[in-house]
């Protein structure tokens, strides 16, 4: 790998199998970047623990699932480094150093934290609260979420972070922390990491809300064609349309038509728009055609996934080798950081 490649770092929390929103919004971008950059992709299990510290039974399974989805989607382990965050203790050490210089009001003000607290509280409204876990309490670890994420990025001194829009606020804090470190220790050691967004529109869930596993409205990369079709048949359409011959409004068809805009070529989109507006297109047929488009789009990824599922040993080997490599690089950066900070060394 040429030395002059810039470093990219990004990650996902292992909370289960990934959905097509993850793919279109983030993963596809990762795949495209891997030739031109030195890429580190983390399965961020510590970040999963910030809210799900009492749900560890399936964590290992989730980690394998995420790695399988990534590789099936085209992340090439020969090119990119796939690793599990908790196997790199250097991240935790850097997190300690960064936590010393991060004012507490910086993390308290993090807008993403407010969203997470809302989700935590919602969870406890709907479920029997399990004590003490998930009682909607913001733990010390959850408060440090963006500082830990900064350590993830800075441990490889990455300059670019390909993420979804929801992560931009976290990254702003990462830049503030990197800048503050450089200022305090009179160095220019750390890059100020910039987000690298895609232009892909956010894919909504089939009910028109934000797509998410916990909302039971997602289409998984690992779903079969049959399940995908079944889910699309449940998707909301233009609600004002009652009879098949009523003229429809594609722009108010928030899920089906929006998916067409993402997955279909211009000709198909045009036809759908015209036929729908004229009332000559039934929503049922329209959905069947969309489901076919989706199934075609994800055909290769799904075939590859089925193959990889048979070979968990391979997935584990990728994680093990990637984590070893990540750890080596992390150790180098940490040594340099300790020098810059003038910490005690033997
Ligand atoms: N917080 C990110 C998410 O929920 C996951 C993540 C953890 C991450 N560490 C990261 C993303 C470092 C970018 C860089 O999606
Ligand atoms: Fe939506 Fe298609 Fe029905 Fe028009 S015909 S409202 S685009 S599902």
CSV table of C-alpha atoms and ligand atoms in Angstrom, one decimal:
chain,number,residue,atom,x,y,z
A,1,UNK,CA,0.0,0.0,0.0
A,2,UNK,CA,1.6,3.3,-1.0
A,3,UNK,CA,2.5,5.5,2.0
A,4,UNK,CA,0.9,8.6,0.6
A,5,UNK,CA,-2.7,7.4,0.8
A,6,UNK,CA,-4.8,9.3,3.2
A,7,UNK,CA,-6.4,7.4,6.0
A,8,UNK,CA,-10.1,6.9,6.3
A,9,UNK,CA,-11.9,5.6,9.4
A,10,UNK,CA,-15.5,4.7,10.0
A,11,UNK,CA,-17.6,2.3,11.9
A,12,UNK,CA,-21.0,0.8,12.7
A,13,UNK,CA,-22.4,-0.5,15.9
A,14,UNK,CA,-23.1,-4.2,15.9
A,15,UNK,CA,-26.8,-4.2,16.7
A,16,UNK,CA,-27.9,-6.8,14.1
A,17,UNK,CA,-28.1,-7.5,10.4
A,18,UNK,CA,-27.7,-4.4,8.2
A,19,UNK,CA,-30.5,-3.0,6.1
A,20,UNK,CA,-30.5,-1.5,2.6
A,21,UNK,CA,-30.4,2.0,4.1
A,22,UNK,CA,-27.0,1.2,5.7
A,23,UNK,CA,-25.9,0.0,2.3
A,24,UNK,CA,-27.1,2.9,0.2
A,25,UNK,CA,-26.2,5.6,2.7
A,26,UNK,CA,-22.9,4.4,4.0
A,27,UNK,CA,-21.5,1.0,2.9
A,28,UNK,CA,-21.6,1.7,-0.8
A,29,UNK,CA,-19.5,4.8,-0.1
A,30,UNK,CA,-17.0,2.7,1.9
A,31,UNK,CA,-16.7,0.3,-1.0
A,32,UNK,CA,-16.0,3.0,-3.5
A,33,UNK,CA,-13.4,4.7,-1.3
A,34,UNK,CA,-11.3,1.6,-0.5
A,35,UNK,CA,-9.1,1.7,-3.6
A,36,UNK,CA,-8.0,5.3,-3.0
A,37,UNK,CA,-7.6,5.4,0.7
A,38,UNK,CA,-6.1,3.4,3.6
A,39,UNK,CA,-9.4,2.4,5.2
A,40,UNK,CA,-10.1,1.2,8.7
A,41,UNK,CA,-13.6,0.0,9.3
A,42,UNK,CA,-14.6,-0.7,12.9
A,43,UNK,CA,-17.3,-2.9,14.3
A,44,UNK,CA,-17.9,-0.5,17.3
A,45,UNK,CA,-19.0,-2.9,20.0
A,46,UNK,CA,-18.1,-0.4,22.8
A,47,UNK,CA,-20.4,2.1,21.2
A,48,UNK,CA,-23.1,-0.6,21.2
A,49,UNK,CA,-22.5,-1.0,24.9
A,50,UNK,CA,-23.2,2.7,25.6
A,51,UNK,CA,-26.9,1.9,25.4
A,52,UNK,CA,-27.1,-1.9,25.3
A,53,UNK,CA,-24.8,-2.8,28.1
A,54,UNK,CA,-27.3,-5.3,29.3
A,55,UNK,CA,-27.9,-7.0,26.0
A,56,UNK,CA,-24.6,-8.8,25.4
A,57,UNK,CA,-26.0,-12.3,24.7
A,58,UNK,CA,-26.1,-11.8,21.0
A,59,UNK,CA,-23.2,-9.4,20.6
A,60,UNK,CA,-20.9,-12.0,19.1
A,61,UNK,CA,-23.5,-13.0,16.6
A,62,UNK,CA,-24.1,-9.4,15.7
A,63,UNK,CA,-20.4,-8.8,15.1
A,64,UNK,CA,-20.2,-11.7,12.7
A,65,UNK,CA,-23.4,-10.6,11.0
A,66,UNK,CA,-22.0,-7.1,10.4
A,67,UNK,CA,-18.7,-8.3,9.1
A,68,UNK,CA,-20.6,-10.7,6.8
A,69,UNK,CA,-22.8,-7.9,5.5
A,70,UNK,CA,-19.8,-5.7,4.9
A,71,UNK,CA,-17.8,-8.3,3.0
A,72,UNK,CA,-20.9,-9.4,1.0
A,73,UNK,CA,-21.4,-5.7,0.1
A,74,UNK,CA,-17.9,-5.5,-1.4
A,75,UNK,CA,-15.6,-4.4,1.4
A,76,UNK,CA,-12.5,-6.3,0.4
A,77,UNK,CA,-10.5,-7.5,3.5
A,78,UNK,CA,-7.3,-7.5,1.4
A,79,UNK,CA,-7.7,-3.8,0.9
A,80,UNK,CA,-9.6,-2.5,3.9
A,81,UNK,CA,-9.0,-3.2,7.5
A,82,UNK,CA,-12.0,-4.7,9.2
A,83,UNK,CA,-11.7,-5.0,13.0
A,84,UNK,CA,-13.5,-5.2,16.3
A,85,UNK,CA,-13.1,-2.0,18.4
A,86,UNK,CA,-12.8,-3.9,21.7
A,87,UNK,CA,-9.8,-5.8,20.4
A,88,UNK,CA,-7.8,-2.5,20.2
A,89,UNK,CA,-7.1,-1.4,23.8
A,90,UNK,CA,-5.2,1.6,22.5
A,91,UNK,CA,-8.5,3.2,21.6
A,92,UNK,CA,-9.5,3.1,25.2
A,93,UNK,CA,-6.2,4.6,26.3
A,94,UNK,CA,-6.5,7.4,23.8
A,95,UNK,CA,-10.1,7.9,25.0
A,96,UNK,CA,-8.8,8.5,28.5
A,97,UNK,CA,-6.4,11.2,27.3
A,98,UNK,CA,-9.0,12.9,25.2
A,99,UNK,CA,-11.5,12.8,28.0
A,100,UNK,CA,-9.0,14.9,30.1
A,101,UNK,CA,-9.1,17.7,27.6
A,102,UNK,CA,-12.8,17.6,26.6
A,103,UNK,CA,-14.9,20.1,28.6
A,104,UNK,CA,-18.0,18.4,29.9
A,105,UNK,CA,-20.3,20.9,28.4
A,106,UNK,CA,-19.1,20.0,24.9
A,107,UNK,CA,-20.5,16.5,25.3
A,108,UNK,CA,-23.6,17.6,27.2
A,109,UNK,CA,-24.5,19.9,24.3
A,110,UNK,CA,-24.1,17.1,21.6
A,111,UNK,CA,-27.4,17.1,19.8
A,112,UNK,CA,-27.0,13.4,18.9
A,113,UNK,CA,-26.9,12.7,22.6
A,114,UNK,CA,-30.4,14.2,23.0
A,115,UNK,CA,-31.7,11.9,20.3
A,116,UNK,CA,-30.2,8.9,22.0
A,117,UNK,CA,-31.7,9.9,25.4
A,118,UNK,CA,-35.0,10.2,23.7
A,119,UNK,CA,-34.7,6.7,22.2
A,120,UNK,CA,-33.7,5.4,25.6
A,121,UNK,CA,-36.6,7.0,27.3
A,122,UNK,CA,-39.0,5.8,24.6
A,123,UNK,CA,-37.7,2.3,25.2
A,124,UNK,CA,-38.6,2.4,28.8
A,125,UNK,CA,-42.0,3.9,28.1
A,126,UNK,CA,-42.9,0.9,26.0
A,127,UNK,CA,-41.2,-1.9,27.9
A,128,UNK,CA,-41.1,-2.9,31.5
A,129,UNK,CA,-38.1,-1.0,32.8
A,130,UNK,CA,-35.3,-3.4,33.6
A,131,UNK,CA,-33.4,-2.1,36.6
A,132,UNK,CA,-30.9,-0.7,36.6
A,133,UNK,CA,-30.1,-1.1,33.0
A,134,UNK,CA,-32.2,0.8,30.4
A,135,UNK,CA,-33.9,3.0,32.9
A,136,UNK,CA,-33.3,5.9,30.6
A,137,UNK,CA,-30.4,7.0,32.6
A,138,UNK,CA,-27.5,8.6,30.7
A,139,UNK,CA,-24.5,6.7,31.9
A,140,UNK,CA,-20.9,8.0,32.1
A,141,UNK,CA,-20.1,5.9,29.0
A,142,UNK,CA,-23.0,7.2,27.0
A,143,UNK,CA,-22.0,10.8,27.7
A,144,UNK,CA,-18.6,10.0,26.4
A,145,UNK,CA,-19.9,8.5,23.2
A,146,UNK,CA,-18.5,11.2,20.9
A,147,UNK,CA,-15.2,11.3,22.8
A,148,UNK,CA,-14.9,7.5,22.2
A,149,UNK,CA,-15.8,8.0,18.6
A,150,UNK,CA,-13.1,10.7,18.4
A,151,UNK,CA,-10.6,8.2,19.8
A,152,UNK,CA,-11.7,5.7,17.2
A,153,UNK,CA,-10.8,8.2,14.4
A,154,UNK,CA,-7.7,9.7,16.0
A,155,UNK,CA,-6.1,6.4,16.9
A,156,UNK,CA,-5.3,6.1,13.1
A,157,UNK,CA,-5.0,9.9,12.7
A,158,UNK,CA,-7.7,9.6,10.0
A,159,UNK,CA,-8.5,12.7,8.0
A,160,UNK,CA,-11.8,11.6,6.4
A,161,UNK,CA,-14.8,9.8,7.9
A,162,UNK,CA,-17.4,8.5,5.6
A,163,UNK,CA,-20.7,8.5,7.5
A,164,UNK,CA,-24.4,9.3,7.3
A,165,UNK,CA,-25.7,12.8,8.1
A,166,UNK,CA,-26.7,11.8,11.6
A,167,UNK,CA,-23.0,11.6,12.5
A,168,UNK,CA,-22.0,15.0,11.4
A,169,UNK,CA,-22.5,16.6,14.9
A,170,UNK,CA,-20.3,14.0,16.5
A,171,UNK,CA,-17.6,14.8,14.0
A,172,UNK,CA,-17.7,18.4,14.7
A,173,UNK,CA,-16.8,17.6,18.2
A,174,UNK,CA,-14.0,15.3,17.0
A,175,UNK,CA,-12.5,18.3,15.2
A,176,UNK,CA,-12.8,20.5,18.3
A,177,UNK,CA,-11.1,17.8,20.3
A,178,UNK,CA,-8.3,17.3,17.8
A,179,UNK,CA,-7.8,21.1,17.6
A,180,UNK,CA,-7.7,21.4,21.3
A,181,UNK,CA,-5.2,18.6,21.7
A,182,UNK,CA,-2.9,20.3,19.1
A,183,UNK,CA,-3.2,23.6,20.9
A,184,UNK,CA,-2.6,22.3,24.4
A,185,UNK,CA,0.4,20.2,23.4
A,186,UNK,CA,1.8,22.7,20.9
A,187,UNK,CA,1.7,20.3,18.0
A,188,UNK,CA,0.1,19.7,14.6
A,189,UNK,CA,0.1,16.0,15.1
A,190,UNK,CA,-3.6,15.3,14.7
A,191,UNK,CA,-5.6,15.9,11.6
A,192,UNK,CA,-9.0,17.5,12.0
A,193,UNK,CA,-11.3,14.8,10.7
A,194,UNK,CA,-13.8,15.8,8.0
A,195,UNK,CA,-17.0,13.9,7.3
A,196,UNK,CA,-17.4,12.5,3.8
A,197,UNK,CA,-21.0,12.3,3.0
A,198,UNK,CA,-22.8,10.6,0.1
A,199,UNK,CA,-25.4,12.4,-2.0
A,200,UNK,CA,-27.7,9.4,-1.7
A,201,UNK,CA,-31.0,10.4,-0.3
A,202,UNK,CA,-31.9,8.8,3.0
A,203,UNK,CA,-34.0,5.7,2.5
A,204,UNK,CA,-37.1,5.7,4.6
A,205,UNK,CA,-38.5,2.6,6.2
A,206,UNK,CA,-41.6,1.0,4.6
A,207,UNK,CA,-43.9,2.9,6.9
A,208,UNK,CA,-42.4,6.2,5.9
A,209,UNK,CA,-40.5,6.7,9.2
A,210,UNK,CA,-36.7,6.5,9.6
A,211,UNK,CA,-35.5,3.1,8.6
A,212,UNK,CA,-34.4,1.1,11.6
A,213,UNK,CA,-34.3,-2.4,12.9
A,214,UNK,CA,-36.1,-1.5,16.1
A,215,UNK,CA,-39.0,0.1,14.2
A,216,UNK,CA,-39.7,-3.1,12.3
A,217,UNK,CA,-39.8,-1.2,9.0
A,218,UNK,CA,-36.5,-2.1,7.4
A,219,UNK,CA,-35.5,-4.3,4.5
A,220,UNK,CA,-32.4,-6.3,5.3
A,221,UNK,CA,-29.5,-6.9,3.0
A,222,UNK,CA,-30.0,-10.5,4.0
A,223,UNK,CA,-33.7,-10.7,3.4
A,224,UNK,CA,-34.8,-13.2,0.7
A,225,UNK,CA,-36.5,-12.0,-2.5
A,226,UNK,CA,-39.8,-13.3,-1.1
A,227,UNK,CA,-39.5,-11.4,2.2
A,228,UNK,CA,-38.4,-8.2,0.4
A,229,UNK,CA,-41.5,-8.4,-1.9
A,230,UNK,CA,-43.7,-9.1,1.1
A,231,UNK,CA,-42.3,-6.0,2.9
A,232,UNK,CA,-42.7,-3.8,-0.2
A,233,UNK,CA,-46.3,-4.9,-0.5
A,234,UNK,CA,-46.8,-3.4,3.1
A,235,UNK,CA,-45.2,-0.1,2.2
A,236,UNK,CA,-47.2,3.1,2.4
A,237,UNK,CA,-48.2,4.8,-0.9
A,238,UNK,CA,-50.1,8.0,-1.8
A,239,UNK,CA,-52.7,7.9,0.9
A,240,UNK,CA,-55.2,10.0,-1.0
A,241,UNK,CA,-55.6,7.3,-3.6
A,242,UNK,CA,-58.5,5.0,-3.0
A,243,UNK,CA,-59.5,3.4,-6.3
A,244,UNK,CA,-57.0,2.0,-8.8
A,245,UNK,CA,-58.2,4.5,-11.4
A,246,UNK,CA,-57.8,7.6,-9.1
A,247,UNK,CA,-55.0,9.8,-10.3
A,248,UNK,CA,-52.0,9.3,-8.0
A,249,UNK,CA,-49.4,11.7,-6.7
A,250,UNK,CA,-45.9,10.3,-7.0
A,251,UNK,CA,-44.4,13.1,-4.9
A,252,UNK,CA,-46.7,12.1,-2.1
A,253,UNK,CA,-45.8,8.5,-2.4
A,254,UNK,CA,-43.1,8.8,0.1
A,255,UNK,CA,-41.8,5.3,0.1
A,256,UNK,CA,-42.6,3.5,-3.2
A,257,UNK,CA,-41.9,6.3,-5.5
A,258,UNK,CA,-38.9,7.5,-3.5
A,259,UNK,CA,-37.4,4.0,-3.8
A,260,UNK,CA,-38.0,4.2,-7.6
A,261,UNK,CA,-36.0,7.4,-7.6
A,262,UNK,CA,-33.2,5.6,-5.9
A,263,UNK,CA,-33.2,2.3,-7.7
A,264,UNK,CA,-34.8,2.8,-11.1
A,265,UNK,CA,-33.3,4.5,-14.2
A,266,UNK,CA,-34.9,7.7,-15.6
A,267,UNK,CA,-37.1,5.9,-18.2
A,268,UNK,CA,-38.7,3.7,-15.6
A,269,UNK,CA,-39.2,6.6,-13.2
A,270,UNK,CA,-40.8,8.6,-16.0
A,271,UNK,CA,-43.2,5.8,-16.9
A,272,UNK,CA,-44.2,5.3,-13.3
A,273,UNK,CA,-44.8,9.0,-12.8
A,274,UNK,CA,-46.9,9.3,-15.9
A,275,UNK,CA,-49.0,6.2,-15.4
A,276,UNK,CA,-49.5,6.9,-11.7
A,277,UNK,CA,-50.6,10.5,-12.4
A,278,UNK,CA,-53.0,9.4,-15.1
A,279,UNK,CA,-54.5,6.7,-12.9
A,280,UNK,CA,-53.5,3.9,-15.2
A,281,UNK,CA,-51.1,2.3,-12.8
A,282,UNK,CA,-52.2,0.2,-9.8
A,283,UNK,CA,-50.2,0.5,-6.6
A,284,UNK,CA,-50.1,-3.3,-6.3
A,285,UNK,CA,-48.4,-3.8,-9.7
A,286,UNK,CA,-46.2,-0.8,-9.0
A,287,UNK,CA,-45.0,-2.4,-5.8
A,288,UNK,CA,-44.4,-5.7,-7.5
A,289,UNK,CA,-42.2,-4.1,-10.1
A,290,UNK,CA,-40.3,-2.2,-7.4
A,291,UNK,CA,-39.7,-5.3,-5.4
A,292,UNK,CA,-38.3,-7.0,-8.6
A,293,UNK,CA,-36.0,-4.0,-9.1
A,294,UNK,CA,-34.8,-4.2,-5.5
A,295,UNK,CA,-34.2,-7.9,-5.7
A,296,UNK,CA,-32.3,-7.5,-8.8
A,297,UNK,CA,-30.2,-4.7,-7.3
A,298,UNK,CA,-29.2,-6.8,-4.3
A,299,UNK,CA,-28.9,-10.1,-6.1
A,300,UNK,CA,-25.1,-10.4,-6.1
A,301,UNK,CA,-24.7,-9.1,-2.6
A,302,UNK,CA,-27.3,-11.6,-1.3
A,303,UNK,CA,-25.7,-14.5,-3.2
A,304,UNK,CA,-22.3,-13.6,-1.8
A,305,UNK,CA,-23.8,-13.3,1.7
A,306,UNK,CA,-25.4,-16.8,1.5
A,307,UNK,CA,-22.0,-18.1,0.5
A,308,UNK,CA,-20.2,-16.3,3.4
A,309,UNK,CA,-22.8,-17.5,5.9
A,310,UNK,CA,-21.5,-21.0,5.3
A,311,UNK,CA,-18.0,-20.0,6.2
A,312,UNK,CA,-18.0,-18.3,9.6
A,313,UNK,CA,-14.4,-19.4,10.1
A,314,UNK,CA,-13.4,-17.2,7.2
A,315,UNK,CA,-15.3,-14.2,8.7
A,316,UNK,CA,-13.6,-14.8,12.0
A,317,UNK,CA,-10.2,-15.0,10.3
A,318,UNK,CA,-10.8,-11.7,8.6
A,319,UNK,CA,-11.7,-10.0,11.9
A,320,UNK,CA,-8.8,-11.5,13.6
A,321,UNK,CA,-6.2,-10.5,11.0
A,322,UNK,CA,-7.8,-7.0,10.6
A,323,UNK,CA,-7.8,-6.5,14.3
A,324,UNK,CA,-4.1,-7.5,14.5
A,325,UNK,CA,-3.2,-5.0,11.8
A,326,UNK,CA,-5.4,-2.2,13.4
A,327,UNK,CA,-3.8,-2.8,16.7
A,328,UNK,CA,-0.3,-2.5,15.3
A,329,UNK,CA,-1.0,0.8,13.7
A,330,UNK,CA,-2.9,2.0,16.8
A,331,UNK,CA,0.1,1.2,18.9
A,332,UNK,CA,2.4,3.3,16.7
A,333,UNK,CA,0.1,6.3,16.9
A,334,UNK,CA,-0.3,5.9,20.6
A,335,UNK,CA,3.4,5.9,21.2
A,336,UNK,CA,3.7,9.2,19.2
A,337,UNK,CA,0.8,10.7,21.2
A,338,UNK,CA,2.5,9.8,24.4
A,339,UNK,CA,5.7,11.5,23.2
A,340,UNK,CA,3.8,14.6,22.2
A,341,UNK,CA,2.1,14.6,25.7
A,342,UNK,CA,5.4,14.0,27.4
A,343,UNK,CA,4.0,11.0,29.3
A,344,UNK,CA,6.2,8.7,31.3
A,345,UNK,CA,7.7,5.9,29.2
A,346,UNK,CA,10.0,3.0,30.0
B,1,LIG,N1,-21.5,6.3,16.0
B,1,LIG,C1,-21.5,5.6,14.7
B,1,LIG,C2,-22.9,5.1,14.4
B,1,LIG,O1,-23.7,5.0,15.3
B,1,LIG,C3,-20.6,4.4,14.7
B,1,LIG,C4,-19.2,4.7,15.0
B,1,LIG,C5,-18.4,4.4,16.0
B,1,LIG,C6,-18.3,5.5,14.1
B,1,LIG,N2,-17.1,4.8,15.9
B,1,LIG,C7,-17.1,5.5,14.8
B,1,LIG,C8,-18.5,6.2,12.9
B,1,LIG,C9,-16.0,6.3,14.2
B,1,LIG,C10,-17.5,6.9,12.4
B,1,LIG,C11,-16.2,6.9,13.1
B,1,LIG,O2,-23.2,4.9,13.2
B,2,LIG,FE1,-47.1,5.2,-5.5
B,2,LIG,FE2,-46.9,3.6,-7.5
B,2,LIG,FE3,-49.2,3.8,-6.2
B,2,LIG,FE4,-48.3,5.8,-7.7
B,2,LIG,S1,-48.9,3.8,-8.4
B,2,LIG,S2,-49.1,6.0,-5.6
B,2,LIG,S3,-46.1,5.7,-7.4
B,2,LIG,S4,-47.3,3.0,-5.4
